[in-house]
Coordinates of C-alpha atoms in Angstrom, one line a residue:
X1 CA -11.0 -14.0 -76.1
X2 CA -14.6 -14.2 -75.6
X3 CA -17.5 -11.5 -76.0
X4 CA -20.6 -11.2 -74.5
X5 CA -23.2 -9.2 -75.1
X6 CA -26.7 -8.9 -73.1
X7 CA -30.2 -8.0 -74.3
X8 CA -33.6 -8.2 -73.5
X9 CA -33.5 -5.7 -70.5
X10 CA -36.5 -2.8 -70.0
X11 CA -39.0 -1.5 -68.2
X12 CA -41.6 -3.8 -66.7
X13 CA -44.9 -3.3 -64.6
X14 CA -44.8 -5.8 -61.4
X15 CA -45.8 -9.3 -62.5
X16 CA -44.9 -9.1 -65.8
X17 CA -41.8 -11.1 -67.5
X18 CA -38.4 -10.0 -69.5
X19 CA -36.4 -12.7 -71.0
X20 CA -32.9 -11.6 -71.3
X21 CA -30.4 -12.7 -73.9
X22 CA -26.1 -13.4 -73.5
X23 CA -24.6 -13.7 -76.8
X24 CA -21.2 -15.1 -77.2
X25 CA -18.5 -15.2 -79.2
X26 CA -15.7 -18.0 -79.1
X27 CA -15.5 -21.0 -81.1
X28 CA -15.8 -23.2 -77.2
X29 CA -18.9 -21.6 -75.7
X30 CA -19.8 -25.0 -75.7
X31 CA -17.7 -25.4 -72.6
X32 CA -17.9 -22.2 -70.9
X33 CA -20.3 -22.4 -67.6
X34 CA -22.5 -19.5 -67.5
X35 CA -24.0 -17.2 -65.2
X36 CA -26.0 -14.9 -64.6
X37 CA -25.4 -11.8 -62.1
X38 CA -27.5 -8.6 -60.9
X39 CA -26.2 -5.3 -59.4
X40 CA -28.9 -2.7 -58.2
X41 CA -28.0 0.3 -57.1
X42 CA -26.2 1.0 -54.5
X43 CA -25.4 -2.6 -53.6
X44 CA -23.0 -5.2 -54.4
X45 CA -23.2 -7.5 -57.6
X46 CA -25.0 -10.9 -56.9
X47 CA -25.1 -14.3 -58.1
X48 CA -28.4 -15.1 -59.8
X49 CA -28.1 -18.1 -62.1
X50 CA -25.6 -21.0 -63.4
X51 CA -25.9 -23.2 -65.9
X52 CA -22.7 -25.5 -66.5
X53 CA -21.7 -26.4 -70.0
X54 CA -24.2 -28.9 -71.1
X55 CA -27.8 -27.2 -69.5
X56 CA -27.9 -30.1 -67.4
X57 CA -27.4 -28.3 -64.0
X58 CA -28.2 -25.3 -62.6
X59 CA -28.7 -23.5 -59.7
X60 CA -30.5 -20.2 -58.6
X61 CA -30.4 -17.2 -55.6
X62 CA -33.1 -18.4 -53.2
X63 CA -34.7 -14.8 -54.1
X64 CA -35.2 -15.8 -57.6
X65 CA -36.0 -19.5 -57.4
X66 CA -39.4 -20.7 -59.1
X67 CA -39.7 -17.2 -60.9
X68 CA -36.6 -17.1 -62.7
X69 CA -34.9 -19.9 -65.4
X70 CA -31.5 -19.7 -67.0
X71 CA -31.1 -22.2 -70.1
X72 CA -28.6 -22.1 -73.4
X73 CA -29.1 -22.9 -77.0
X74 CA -25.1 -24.0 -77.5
X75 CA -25.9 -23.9 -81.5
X76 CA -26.5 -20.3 -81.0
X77 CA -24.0 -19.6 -78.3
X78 CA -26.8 -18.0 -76.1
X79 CA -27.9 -18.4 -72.8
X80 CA -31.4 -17.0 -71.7
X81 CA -33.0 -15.6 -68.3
X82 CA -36.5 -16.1 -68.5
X83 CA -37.8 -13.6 -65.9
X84 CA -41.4 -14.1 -64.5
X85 CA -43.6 -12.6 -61.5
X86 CA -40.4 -10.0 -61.5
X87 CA -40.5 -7.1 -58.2
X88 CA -39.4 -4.1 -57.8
X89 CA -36.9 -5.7 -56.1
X90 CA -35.4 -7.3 -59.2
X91 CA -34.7 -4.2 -60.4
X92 CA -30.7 -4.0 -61.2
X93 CA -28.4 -4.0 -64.0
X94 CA -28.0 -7.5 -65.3
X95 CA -24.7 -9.1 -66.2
X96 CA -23.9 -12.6 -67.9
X97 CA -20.7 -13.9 -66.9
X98 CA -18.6 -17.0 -68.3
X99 CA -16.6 -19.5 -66.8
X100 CA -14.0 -20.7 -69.4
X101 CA -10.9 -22.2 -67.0
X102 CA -12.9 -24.3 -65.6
X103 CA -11.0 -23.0 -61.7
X104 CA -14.6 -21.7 -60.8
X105 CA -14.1 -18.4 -61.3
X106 CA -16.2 -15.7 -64.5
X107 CA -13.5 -14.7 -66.4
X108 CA -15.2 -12.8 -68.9
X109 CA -18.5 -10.4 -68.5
X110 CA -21.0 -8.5 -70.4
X111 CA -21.5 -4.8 -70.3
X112 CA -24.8 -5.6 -69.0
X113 CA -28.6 -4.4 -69.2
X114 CA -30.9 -2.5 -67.5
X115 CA -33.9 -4.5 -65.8
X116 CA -36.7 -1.8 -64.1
X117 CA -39.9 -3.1 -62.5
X118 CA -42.1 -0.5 -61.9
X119 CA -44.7 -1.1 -58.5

């Protein structure tokens, strides 16, 4: 079973930064590919972020890209979103997500946190 539990979210002025926090629990987080996902409302959850196991690779929404940066401290069982330049646009609930099967597919999710940017 794995945990996760997200922090970091807020109220922001356009142009400012957030950095939001996934803890984990679960002695293989290690392993787990992690991601990052945003639901604002009244519109469909979204891919944001992924980082795979070792930090080496990720990969980004096209409407975050060169403002946003997912990393993980695997001593800490953490991963980070390091939200800069954010919009009113990025305004949404934000969710980490992990992969642990390795069949591509989040099998376990945070409760999430709030992210407003004000215009």
């Amino acid at each position: 079973q794995v945990q996760l539990v997200e922090s970091g979210g807020g109220l922001v002025q356009a142009g400012g930064s957030l950095r939001l926090s996934c803890a984990a629990s679960g002695r293989t987080f290690s392993r787990y590919t992690m991601g990052w996902f945003r639901q604002a409302p009244g519109k469909e959850r979204e891919f944001v972020a992924v980082i795979s196991w070792r930090g080496g690779t990720t990969n980004y929404a096209n409407s975050v890209k060169g403002r946003f940066t997912i990393s993980r401290d695997n001593a800490k069982k953490t991963v980070y979103l390091q939200m800069n330049s954010l919009k009113p646009e990025d305004t949404a609930v934000y969710y980490c997500a992990a992969e642990t099967d390795g069949l591509g597919t989040y099998d376990y999710w945070g409760q999430g946190t709030q992210v407003t940017v004000s215009s």
